[in-house]
C-alpha cells in the first residue's frame, strides 16, 4: 500500500571520471565539459561536471528500485539546478537520492525526489508519477 508521506529507501551513487567517459561513449555526448578540466574552466564551470542525463537517470533509480515493476513509472521530470562536479581522483563524488510520496490519487502516486551532492541540491522539482496497484 502506497501512502502519502512514505519515504523510499535512499540511494547513493558515486560518479567518477571513468563513469563520465563510459557515459559519453554510451550516449554519444562527448562535450569536453564532461572530461576536460581546461575546457570546463574556460566556460566558467567549477570543474568537470557529470552529464545531466546521467544524474537524472540515476535519480529515478530511487523510484524504480522501489516499485515492483519499472513499467509502472508513468511520468518523470527534473530541473537541473546545480552541476555535479566530478573531481579527477579515485573517490569521485557521491550523490544521494531520496524520495517521498507526496500525493496518491486515481491509481497514481506522485513522488518527490531529492538529489544532493555534498551540501548542494543538484536537482529541483524532480518528480515521478507511478501507477498504484
mmCIF file of N, CA and C in Angstrom:
data_model
loop_
_atom_site.group_PDB
_atom_site.id
_atom_site.type_symbol
_atom_site.label_atom_id
_atom_site.label_comp_id
_atom_site.label_asym_id
_atom_site.label_seq_id
_atom_site.Cartn_x
_atom_site.Cartn_y
_atom_site.Cartn_z
ATOM 1 N N UNK A 1 0.851 -1.193 0.000
ATOM 2 C CA UNK A 1 0.000 0.000 0.000
ATOM 3 C C UNK A 1 0.890 1.247 0.000
ATOM 4 N N UNK A 2 0.703 2.078 -0.953
ATOM 5 C CA UNK A 2 1.462 3.319 -1.054
ATOM 6 C C UNK A 2 0.646 4.436 -0.412
ATOM 7 N N UNK A 3 1.265 5.121 0.541
ATOM 8 C CA UNK A 3 0.579 6.191 1.265
ATOM 9 C C UNK A 3 1.370 7.490 1.178
ATOM 10 N N UNK A 4 0.656 8.593 1.289
ATOM 11 C CA UNK A 4 1.309 9.903 1.347
ATOM 12 C C UNK A 4 2.269 9.913 2.534
ATOM 13 N N UNK A 5 3.452 10.425 2.304
ATOM 14 C CA UNK A 5 4.461 10.515 3.355
ATOM 15 C C UNK A 5 5.429 9.348 3.388
ATOM 16 N N UNK A 6 5.127 8.298 2.633
ATOM 17 C CA UNK A 6 6.046 7.157 2.593
ATOM 18 C C UNK A 6 7.399 7.609 2.043
ATOM 19 N N UNK A 7 8.450 7.286 2.788
ATOM 20 C CA UNK A 7 9.799 7.619 2.333
ATOM 21 C C UNK A 7 10.420 6.383 1.691
ATOM 22 N N UNK A 8 10.945 6.557 0.499
ATOM 23 C CA UNK A 8 11.581 5.462 -0.216
ATOM 24 C C UNK A 8 13.013 5.290 0.301
ATOM 25 N N UNK A 9 13.547 4.080 0.216
ATOM 26 C CA UNK A 9 14.947 3.894 0.632
ATOM 27 C C UNK A 9 15.881 4.765 -0.211
ATOM 28 N N UNK A 10 16.776 5.455 0.479
ATOM 29 C CA UNK A 10 17.721 6.335 -0.213
ATOM 30 C C UNK A 10 18.713 5.513 -1.026
ATOM 31 N N UNK A 11 19.278 6.157 -2.008
ATOM 32 C CA UNK A 11 20.262 5.530 -2.886
ATOM 33 C C UNK A 11 21.434 6.495 -3.063
ATOM 34 N N UNK A 12 22.643 6.017 -2.847
ATOM 35 C CA UNK A 12 23.827 6.840 -3.088
ATOM 36 C C UNK A 12 24.595 6.249 -4.269
ATOM 37 N N UNK A 13 24.890 7.127 -5.218
ATOM 38 C CA UNK A 13 25.624 6.735 -6.422
ATOM 39 C C UNK A 13 26.925 7.541 -6.457
ATOM 40 N N UNK A 14 28.016 6.878 -6.764
ATOM 41 C CA UNK A 14 29.311 7.553 -6.908
ATOM 42 C C UNK A 14 29.603 7.756 -8.386
ATOM 43 N N UNK A 15 29.879 9.015 -8.742
ATOM 44 C CA UNK A 15 30.304 9.327 -10.113
ATOM 45 C C UNK A 15 31.799 9.584 -10.086
ATOM 46 N N UNK A 16 32.527 8.872 -10.929
ATOM 47 C CA UNK A 16 33.960 9.076 -11.110
ATOM 48 C C UNK A 16 34.184 9.492 -12.562
ATOM 49 N N UNK A 17 35.355 10.037 -12.821
ATOM 50 C CA UNK A 17 35.654 10.454 -14.200
ATOM 51 C C UNK A 17 35.469 9.295 -15.182
ATOM 52 N N UNK A 18 35.877 8.121 -14.779
ATOM 53 C CA UNK A 18 35.738 6.980 -15.687
ATOM 54 C C UNK A 18 34.268 6.709 -16.007
ATOM 55 N N UNK A 19 33.373 6.984 -15.059
ATOM 56 C CA UNK A 19 31.939 6.817 -15.335
ATOM 57 C C UNK A 19 31.479 7.814 -16.391
ATOM 58 N N UNK A 20 32.024 9.037 -16.312
ATOM 59 C CA UNK A 20 31.640 10.059 -17.294
ATOM 60 C C UNK A 20 32.112 9.669 -18.693
ATOM 61 N N UNK A 21 33.298 9.094 -18.767
ATOM 62 C CA UNK A 21 33.812 8.657 -20.076
ATOM 63 C C UNK A 21 32.943 7.531 -20.630
ATOM 64 N N UNK A 22 32.589 6.589 -19.761
ATOM 65 C CA UNK A 22 31.723 5.487 -20.216
ATOM 66 C C UNK A 22 30.354 6.020 -20.663
ATOM 67 N N UNK A 23 29.813 6.960 -19.884
ATOM 68 C CA UNK A 23 28.507 7.521 -20.253
ATOM 69 C C UNK A 23 28.614 8.277 -21.583
ATOM 70 N N UNK A 24 29.701 9.003 -21.762
ATOM 71 C CA UNK A 24 29.885 9.727 -23.032
ATOM 72 C C UNK A 24 29.864 8.754 -24.201
ATOM 73 N N UNK A 25 30.545 7.629 -24.037
ATOM 74 C CA UNK A 25 30.568 6.637 -25.101
ATOM 75 C C UNK A 25 29.203 6.042 -25.369
ATOM 76 N N UNK A 26 28.462 5.786 -24.317
ATOM 77 C CA UNK A 26 27.134 5.186 -24.475
ATOM 78 C C UNK A 26 26.126 6.182 -25.043
ATOM 79 N N UNK A 27 26.254 7.436 -24.651
ATOM 80 C CA UNK A 27 25.257 8.432 -25.063
ATOM 81 C C UNK A 27 25.649 9.175 -26.336
ATOM 82 N N UNK A 28 26.935 9.170 -26.648
ATOM 83 C CA UNK A 28 27.394 9.938 -27.798
ATOM 84 C C UNK A 28 27.625 11.404 -27.466
ATOM 85 N N UNK A 29 27.518 11.775 -26.182
ATOM 86 C CA UNK A 29 27.728 13.159 -25.749
ATOM 87 C C UNK A 29 29.184 13.309 -25.290
ATOM 88 N N UNK A 30 30.038 13.744 -26.208
ATOM 89 C CA UNK A 30 31.461 13.891 -25.900
ATOM 90 C C UNK A 30 31.838 15.339 -25.609
ATOM 91 N N UNK A 31 30.898 16.132 -25.141
ATOM 92 C CA UNK A 31 31.186 17.518 -24.779
ATOM 93 C C UNK A 31 32.355 17.529 -23.794
ATOM 94 N N UNK A 32 33.413 18.305 -24.071
ATOM 95 C CA UNK A 32 34.598 18.272 -23.211
ATOM 96 C C UNK A 32 34.356 18.763 -21.784
ATOM 97 N N UNK A 33 33.260 19.418 -21.511
ATOM 98 C CA UNK A 33 32.999 19.827 -20.121
ATOM 99 C C UNK A 33 32.786 18.607 -19.221
ATOM 100 N N UNK A 34 32.614 17.439 -19.841
ATOM 101 C CA UNK A 34 32.418 16.212 -19.077
ATOM 102 C C UNK A 34 33.710 15.407 -18.907
ATOM 103 N N UNK A 35 34.847 15.949 -19.417
ATOM 104 C CA UNK A 35 36.097 15.215 -19.226
ATOM 105 C C UNK A 35 37.336 16.095 -19.161
ATOM 106 N N UNK A 36 37.250 17.370 -19.574
ATOM 107 C CA UNK A 36 38.428 18.231 -19.616
ATOM 108 C C UNK A 36 38.325 19.362 -18.598
ATOM 109 N N UNK A 37 39.240 19.380 -17.623
ATOM 110 C CA UNK A 37 39.265 20.476 -16.653
ATOM 111 C C UNK A 37 39.511 21.814 -17.357
ATOM 112 N N UNK A 38 40.380 21.793 -18.347
ATOM 113 C CA UNK A 38 40.713 23.027 -19.075
ATOM 114 C C UNK A 38 39.479 23.602 -19.762
ATOM 115 N N UNK A 39 38.711 22.773 -20.449
ATOM 116 C CA UNK A 39 37.518 23.262 -21.149
ATOM 117 C C UNK A 39 36.418 23.679 -20.168
ATOM 118 N N UNK A 40 36.289 22.938 -19.086
ATOM 119 C CA UNK A 40 35.286 23.309 -18.075
ATOM 120 C C UNK A 40 35.619 24.669 -17.492
ATOM 121 N N UNK A 41 36.888 24.904 -17.163
ATOM 122 C CA UNK A 41 37.307 26.196 -16.603
ATOM 123 C C UNK A 41 37.104 27.321 -17.617
ATOM 124 N N UNK A 42 37.402 27.042 -18.895
ATOM 125 C CA UNK A 42 37.243 28.065 -19.931
ATOM 126 C C UNK A 42 35.796 28.526 -20.060
ATOM 127 N N UNK A 43 34.875 27.657 -19.696
ATOM 128 C CA UNK A 43 33.451 28.006 -19.770
ATOM 129 C C UNK A 43 32.906 28.493 -18.423
ATOM 130 N N UNK A 44 33.807 28.667 -17.462
ATOM 131 C CA UNK A 44 33.390 29.205 -16.170
ATOM 132 C C UNK A 44 32.787 28.183 -15.224
ATOM 133 N N UNK A 45 32.944 26.924 -15.538
ATOM 134 C CA UNK A 45 32.405 25.879 -14.651
ATOM 135 C C UNK A 45 33.389 25.621 -13.505
ATOM 136 N N UNK A 46 32.877 25.146 -12.373
ATOM 137 C CA UNK A 46 33.755 24.893 -11.229
ATOM 138 C C UNK A 46 34.642 23.664 -11.409
ATOM 139 N N UNK A 47 34.452 22.920 -12.469
ATOM 140 C CA UNK A 47 35.239 21.721 -12.752
ATOM 141 C C UNK A 47 34.482 20.888 -13.760
ATOM 142 N N UNK A 48 35.017 19.720 -14.048
ATOM 143 C CA UNK A 48 34.324 18.787 -14.942
ATOM 144 C C UNK A 48 33.013 18.381 -14.286
ATOM 145 N N UNK A 49 31.964 18.386 -15.061
ATOM 146 C CA UNK A 49 30.638 18.082 -14.493
ATOM 147 C C UNK A 49 30.053 16.822 -15.117
ATOM 148 N N UNK A 50 29.250 16.144 -14.322
ATOM 149 C CA UNK A 50 28.555 14.946 -14.806
ATOM 150 C C UNK A 50 27.494 15.359 -15.828
ATOM 151 N N UNK A 51 27.212 14.479 -16.744
ATOM 152 C CA UNK A 51 26.137 14.704 -17.707
ATOM 153 C C UNK A 51 24.822 14.830 -16.932
ATOM 154 N N UNK A 52 24.020 15.800 -17.305
ATOM 155 C CA UNK A 52 22.734 15.972 -16.635
ATOM 156 C C UNK A 52 21.843 14.754 -16.774
ATOM 157 N N UNK A 53 21.866 14.149 -17.954
ATOM 158 C CA UNK A 53 21.003 12.976 -18.156
ATOM 159 C C UNK A 53 21.472 11.783 -17.323
ATOM 160 N N UNK A 54 22.776 11.718 -17.043
ATOM 161 C CA UNK A 54 23.289 10.660 -16.165
ATOM 162 C C UNK A 54 22.768 10.877 -14.747
ATOM 163 N N UNK A 55 22.812 12.116 -14.301
ATOM 164 C CA UNK A 55 22.292 12.431 -12.970
ATOM 165 C C UNK A 55 20.793 12.156 -12.905
ATOM 166 N N UNK A 56 20.083 12.578 -13.936
ATOM 167 C CA UNK A 56 18.630 12.367 -13.978
ATOM 168 C C UNK A 56 18.283 10.876 -13.965
ATOM 169 N N UNK A 57 18.993 10.100 -14.776
ATOM 170 C CA UNK A 57 18.717 8.661 -14.838
ATOM 171 C C UNK A 57 19.046 7.980 -13.512
ATOM 172 N N UNK A 58 20.115 8.424 -12.874
ATOM 173 C CA UNK A 58 20.482 7.841 -11.579
ATOM 174 C C UNK A 58 19.430 8.177 -10.531
ATOM 175 N N UNK A 59 18.882 9.379 -10.592
ATOM 176 C CA UNK A 59 17.879 9.809 -9.606
ATOM 177 C C UNK A 59 16.620 8.960 -9.658
ATOM 178 N N UNK A 60 16.178 8.626 -10.844
ATOM 179 C CA UNK A 60 14.914 7.875 -10.928
ATOM 180 C C UNK A 60 15.077 6.439 -10.435
ATOM 181 N N UNK A 61 16.319 5.991 -10.304
ATOM 182 C CA UNK A 61 16.532 4.641 -9.752
ATOM 183 C C UNK A 61 15.981 4.508 -8.345
ATOM 184 N N UNK A 62 15.952 5.606 -7.586
ATOM 185 C CA UNK A 62 15.399 5.535 -6.234
ATOM 186 C C UNK A 62 13.922 5.122 -6.297
ATOM 187 N N UNK A 63 13.264 5.453 -7.381
ATOM 188 C CA UNK A 63 11.853 5.076 -7.568
ATOM 189 C C UNK A 63 11.746 3.691 -8.209
ATOM 190 N N UNK A 64 12.481 3.473 -9.283
ATOM 191 C CA UNK A 64 12.354 2.182 -9.986
ATOM 192 C C UNK A 64 12.874 1.020 -9.140
ATOM 193 N N UNK A 65 13.822 1.285 -8.252
ATOM 194 C CA UNK A 65 14.273 0.225 -7.340
ATOM 195 C C UNK A 65 13.196 -0.105 -6.306
ATOM 196 N N UNK A 66 12.314 0.838 -6.053
ATOM 197 C CA UNK A 66 11.285 0.694 -5.011
ATOM 198 C C UNK A 66 10.009 0.049 -5.539
ATOM 199 N N UNK A 67 9.597 0.434 -6.754
ATOM 200 C CA UNK A 67 8.361 -0.136 -7.284
ATOM 201 C C UNK A 67 8.648 -1.543 -7.810
ATOM 202 N N UNK A 68 7.627 -2.393 -7.786
ATOM 203 C CA UNK A 68 7.859 -3.787 -8.174
ATOM 204 C C UNK A 68 8.053 -3.944 -9.677
ATOM 205 N N UNK A 69 7.451 -3.076 -10.474
ATOM 206 C CA UNK A 69 7.576 -3.174 -11.928
ATOM 207 C C UNK A 69 7.978 -1.804 -12.485
ATOM 208 N N UNK A 70 9.183 -1.666 -13.017
ATOM 209 C CA UNK A 70 9.607 -0.367 -13.552
ATOM 210 C C UNK A 70 8.660 0.182 -14.622
ATOM 211 N N UNK A 71 7.861 -0.686 -15.241
ATOM 212 C CA UNK A 71 6.896 -0.224 -16.245
ATOM 213 C C UNK A 71 5.792 0.609 -15.599
ATOM 214 N N UNK A 72 5.711 0.588 -14.266
ATOM 215 C CA UNK A 72 4.717 1.402 -13.566
ATOM 216 C C UNK A 72 5.140 2.858 -13.436
ATOM 217 N N UNK A 73 6.337 3.181 -13.880
ATOM 218 C CA UNK A 73 6.761 4.580 -13.921
ATOM 219 C C UNK A 73 6.052 5.243 -15.100
ATOM 220 N N UNK A 74 5.174 6.186 -14.814
ATOM 221 C CA UNK A 74 4.346 6.799 -15.849
ATOM 222 C C UNK A 74 4.905 8.127 -16.357
ATOM 223 N N UNK A 75 5.448 8.917 -15.455
ATOM 224 C CA UNK A 75 5.980 10.230 -15.821
ATOM 225 C C UNK A 75 7.218 10.502 -14.973
ATOM 226 N N UNK A 76 8.100 11.324 -15.520
ATOM 227 C CA UNK A 76 9.287 11.686 -14.759
ATOM 228 C C UNK A 76 9.885 12.956 -15.363
ATOM 229 N N UNK A 77 10.231 13.889 -14.507
ATOM 230 C CA UNK A 77 10.863 15.110 -14.974
ATOM 231 C C UNK A 77 11.679 15.746 -13.859
ATOM 232 N N UNK A 78 12.681 16.518 -14.254
ATOM 233 C CA UNK A 78 13.526 17.220 -13.285
ATOM 234 C C UNK A 78 13.892 18.597 -13.847
ATOM 235 N N UNK A 79 14.371 19.423 -12.959
ATOM 236 C CA UNK A 79 15.055 20.664 -13.346
ATOM 237 C C UNK A 79 16.479 20.534 -12.833
ATOM 238 N N UNK A 80 17.416 20.934 -13.660
ATOM 239 C CA UNK A 80 18.813 20.901 -13.250
ATOM 240 C C UNK A 80 19.128 22.228 -12.580
ATOM 241 N N UNK A 81 19.525 22.186 -11.321
ATOM 242 C CA UNK A 81 19.761 23.425 -10.589
ATOM 243 C C UNK A 81 21.235 23.691 -10.311
ATOM 244 N N UNK A 82 22.021 22.663 -10.101
ATOM 245 C CA UNK A 82 23.454 22.798 -9.832
ATOM 246 C C UNK A 82 24.190 21.673 -10.560
ATOM 247 N N UNK A 83 25.364 21.980 -11.102
ATOM 248 C CA UNK A 83 26.122 20.905 -11.738
ATOM 249 C C UNK A 83 26.729 19.978 -10.686
ATOM 250 N N UNK A 84 26.893 18.732 -11.065
ATOM 251 C CA UNK A 84 27.588 17.761 -10.208
ATOM 252 C C UNK A 84 29.048 17.756 -10.654
ATOM 253 N N UNK A 85 29.897 18.342 -9.831
ATOM 254 C CA UNK A 85 31.320 18.445 -10.153
ATOM 255 C C UNK A 85 31.988 17.122 -9.773
ATOM 256 N N UNK A 86 32.716 16.565 -10.733
ATOM 257 C CA UNK A 86 33.357 15.267 -10.531
ATOM 258 C C UNK A 86 34.872 15.479 -10.515
ATOM 259 N N UNK A 87 35.503 15.323 -9.344
ATOM 260 C CA UNK A 87 36.947 15.550 -9.258
ATOM 261 C C UNK A 87 37.732 14.462 -9.981
ATOM 262 N N UNK A 88 38.943 14.829 -10.360
ATOM 263 C CA UNK A 88 39.823 13.880 -11.039
ATOM 264 C C UNK A 88 40.646 13.125 -9.994
ATOM 265 N N UNK A 89 39.977 12.251 -9.257
ATOM 266 C CA UNK A 89 40.650 11.409 -8.266
ATOM 267 C C UNK A 89 39.956 10.046 -8.259
ATOM 268 N N UNK A 90 40.374 9.175 -7.404
ATOM 269 C CA UNK A 90 39.775 7.831 -7.367
ATOM 270 C C UNK A 90 38.471 7.781 -6.583
ATOM 271 N N UNK A 91 38.186 8.837 -5.815
ATOM 272 C CA UNK A 91 36.981 8.836 -4.978
ATOM 273 C C UNK A 91 35.740 9.277 -5.739
ATOM 274 N N UNK A 92 35.881 10.245 -6.634
ATOM 275 C CA UNK A 92 34.730 10.776 -7.340
ATOM 276 C C UNK A 92 33.852 11.593 -6.415
ATOM 277 N N UNK A 93 32.569 11.637 -6.714
ATOM 278 C CA UNK A 93 31.615 12.389 -5.903
ATOM 279 C C UNK A 93 30.397 11.505 -5.651
ATOM 280 N N UNK A 94 29.920 11.556 -4.428
ATOM 281 C CA UNK A 94 28.702 10.812 -4.094
ATOM 282 C C UNK A 94 27.490 11.715 -4.265
ATOM 283 N N UNK A 95 26.475 11.177 -4.886
ATOM 284 C CA UNK A 95 25.195 11.867 -4.994
ATOM 285 C C UNK A 95 24.159 10.974 -4.320
ATOM 286 N N UNK A 96 23.468 11.531 -3.352
ATOM 287 C CA UNK A 96 22.472 10.759 -2.622
ATOM 288 C C UNK A 96 21.079 11.179 -3.065
ATOM 289 N N UNK A 97 20.307 10.172 -3.406
ATOM 290 C CA UNK A 97 18.938 10.392 -3.869
ATOM 291 C C UNK A 97 17.978 9.851 -2.819
ATOM 292 N N UNK A 98 16.996 10.652 -2.483
ATOM 293 C CA UNK A 98 15.944 10.209 -1.568
ATOM 294 C C UNK A 98 14.615 10.614 -2.188
ATOM 295 N N UNK A 99 13.540 10.039 -1.691
ATOM 296 C CA UNK A 99 12.238 10.333 -2.297
ATOM 297 C C UNK A 99 11.132 10.103 -1.280
ATOM 298 N N UNK A 100 10.040 10.812 -1.503
ATOM 299 C CA UNK A 100 8.906 10.735 -0.586
ATOM 300 C C UNK A 100 7.615 10.857 -1.393
ATOM 301 N N UNK A 101 6.641 10.042 -1.046
ATOM 302 C CA UNK A 101 5.344 10.091 -1.725
ATOM 303 C C UNK A 101 4.613 11.354 -1.281
ATOM 304 N N UNK A 102 4.243 12.169 -2.258
ATOM 305 C CA UNK A 102 3.582 13.446 -1.976
ATOM 306 C C UNK A 102 2.073 13.371 -2.137
ATOM 307 N N UNK A 103 1.602 12.545 -3.072
ATOM 308 C CA UNK A 103 0.175 12.543 -3.378
ATOM 309 C C UNK A 103 -0.205 11.178 -3.936
ATOM 310 N N UNK A 104 -1.378 10.690 -3.562
ATOM 311 C CA UNK A 104 -1.896 9.436 -4.111
ATOM 312 C C UNK A 104 -3.350 9.676 -4.505
ATOM 313 N N UNK A 105 -3.621 9.587 -5.801
ATOM 314 C CA UNK A 105 -4.988 9.757 -6.296
ATOM 315 C C UNK A 105 -5.174 8.998 -7.592
ATOM 316 N N UNK A 106 -6.376 8.543 -7.812
ATOM 317 C CA UNK A 106 -6.767 7.942 -9.090
ATOM 318 C C UNK A 106 -5.786 6.880 -9.595
ATOM 319 N N UNK A 107 -5.325 6.048 -8.709
ATOM 320 C CA UNK A 107 -4.436 4.966 -9.107
ATOM 321 C C UNK A 107 -3.020 5.403 -9.433
ATOM 322 N N UNK A 108 -2.664 6.607 -9.039
ATOM 323 C CA UNK A 108 -1.313 7.104 -9.293
ATOM 324 C C UNK A 108 -0.739 7.708 -8.018
ATOM 325 N N UNK A 109 0.566 7.630 -7.887
ATOM 326 C CA UNK A 109 1.275 8.273 -6.784
ATOM 327 C C UNK A 109 2.297 9.235 -7.361
ATOM 328 N N UNK A 110 2.348 10.432 -6.785
ATOM 329 C CA UNK A 110 3.340 11.425 -7.178
ATOM 330 C C UNK A 110 4.441 11.421 -6.126
ATOM 331 N N UNK A 111 5.670 11.300 -6.592
ATOM 332 C CA UNK A 111 6.817 11.129 -5.699
ATOM 333 C C UNK A 111 7.833 12.228 -5.965
ATOM 334 N N UNK A 112 8.196 12.939 -4.894
ATOM 335 C CA UNK A 112 9.224 13.971 -4.990
ATOM 336 C C UNK A 112 10.582 13.348 -4.696
ATOM 337 N N UNK A 113 11.552 13.668 -5.534
ATOM 338 C CA UNK A 113 12.903 13.126 -5.408
ATOM 339 C C UNK A 113 13.863 14.263 -5.056
ATOM 340 N N UNK A 114 14.742 13.989 -4.128
ATOM 341 C CA UNK A 114 15.785 14.951 -3.749
ATOM 342 C C UNK A 114 17.142 14.355 -4.123
ATOM 343 N N UNK A 115 17.994 15.181 -4.717
ATOM 344 C CA UNK A 115 19.343 14.747 -5.103
ATOM 345 C C UNK A 115 20.341 15.713 -4.491
ATOM 346 N N UNK A 116 21.264 15.177 -3.708
ATOM 347 C CA UNK A 116 22.229 16.017 -3.002
ATOM 348 C C UNK A 116 23.645 15.505 -3.271
ATOM 349 N N UNK A 117 24.515 16.419 -3.694
ATOM 350 C CA UNK A 117 25.951 16.129 -3.853
ATOM 351 C C UNK A 117 26.674 17.041 -2.878
ATOM 352 N N UNK A 118 27.340 16.466 -1.897
ATOM 353 C CA UNK A 118 27.933 17.278 -0.837
ATOM 354 C C UNK A 118 26.812 17.944 -0.062
ATOM 355 N N UNK A 119 26.803 19.258 -0.042
ATOM 356 C CA UNK A 119 25.740 20.003 0.649
ATOM 357 C C UNK A 119 24.755 20.615 -0.345
ATOM 358 N N UNK A 120 24.955 20.361 -1.636
ATOM 359 C CA UNK A 120 24.176 21.027 -2.675
ATOM 360 C C UNK A 120 23.057 20.153 -3.229
ATOM 361 N N UNK A 121 21.870 20.725 -3.305
ATOM 362 C CA UNK A 121 20.796 20.063 -4.051
ATOM 363 C C UNK A 121 21.109 20.284 -5.529
ATOM 364 N N UNK A 122 21.150 19.216 -6.285
ATOM 365 C CA UNK A 122 21.550 19.338 -7.686
ATOM 366 C C UNK A 122 20.377 19.219 -8.653
ATOM 367 N N UNK A 123 19.244 18.796 -8.151
ATOM 368 C CA UNK A 123 18.041 18.750 -8.980
ATOM 369 C C UNK A 123 16.947 19.510 -8.255
ATOM 370 N N UNK A 124 16.135 20.195 -9.028
ATOM 371 C CA UNK A 124 14.969 20.874 -8.477
ATOM 372 C C UNK A 124 13.726 20.289 -9.093
ATOM 373 N N UNK A 125 12.673 20.276 -8.366
ATOM 374 C CA UNK A 125 11.385 19.780 -8.864
ATOM 375 C C UNK A 125 11.549 18.445 -9.592
ATOM 376 N N UNK A 126 12.226 17.541 -8.951
ATOM 377 C CA UNK A 126 12.355 16.193 -9.508
ATOM 378 C C UNK A 126 11.141 15.403 -9.038
ATOM 379 N N UNK A 127 10.356 14.948 -9.984
ATOM 380 C CA UNK A 127 9.084 14.326 -9.621
ATOM 381 C C UNK A 127 8.788 13.154 -10.548
ATOM 382 N N UNK A 128 8.344 12.067 -9.946
ATOM 383 C CA UNK A 128 7.947 10.892 -10.713
ATOM 384 C C UNK A 128 6.492 10.571 -10.382
ATOM 385 N N UNK A 129 5.801 10.048 -11.367
ATOM 386 C CA UNK A 129 4.437 9.564 -11.172
ATOM 387 C C UNK A 129 4.448 8.072 -11.480
ATOM 388 N N UNK A 130 3.933 7.286 -10.532
ATOM 389 C CA UNK A 130 3.902 5.837 -10.713
ATOM 390 C C UNK A 130 2.473 5.325 -10.593
ATOM 391 N N UNK A 131 2.222 4.211 -11.253
ATOM 392 C CA UNK A 131 0.931 3.541 -11.162
ATOM 393 C C UNK A 131 0.861 2.827 -9.819
ATOM 394 N N UNK A 132 -0.273 2.964 -9.146
ATOM 395 C CA UNK A 132 -0.510 2.273 -7.873
ATOM 396 C C UNK A 132 -1.401 1.083 -8.158
ATOM 397 N N UNK A 133 -0.966 -0.087 -7.755
ATOM 398 C CA UNK A 133 -1.751 -1.314 -7.999
ATOM 399 C C UNK A 133 -2.447 -1.754 -6.740
#
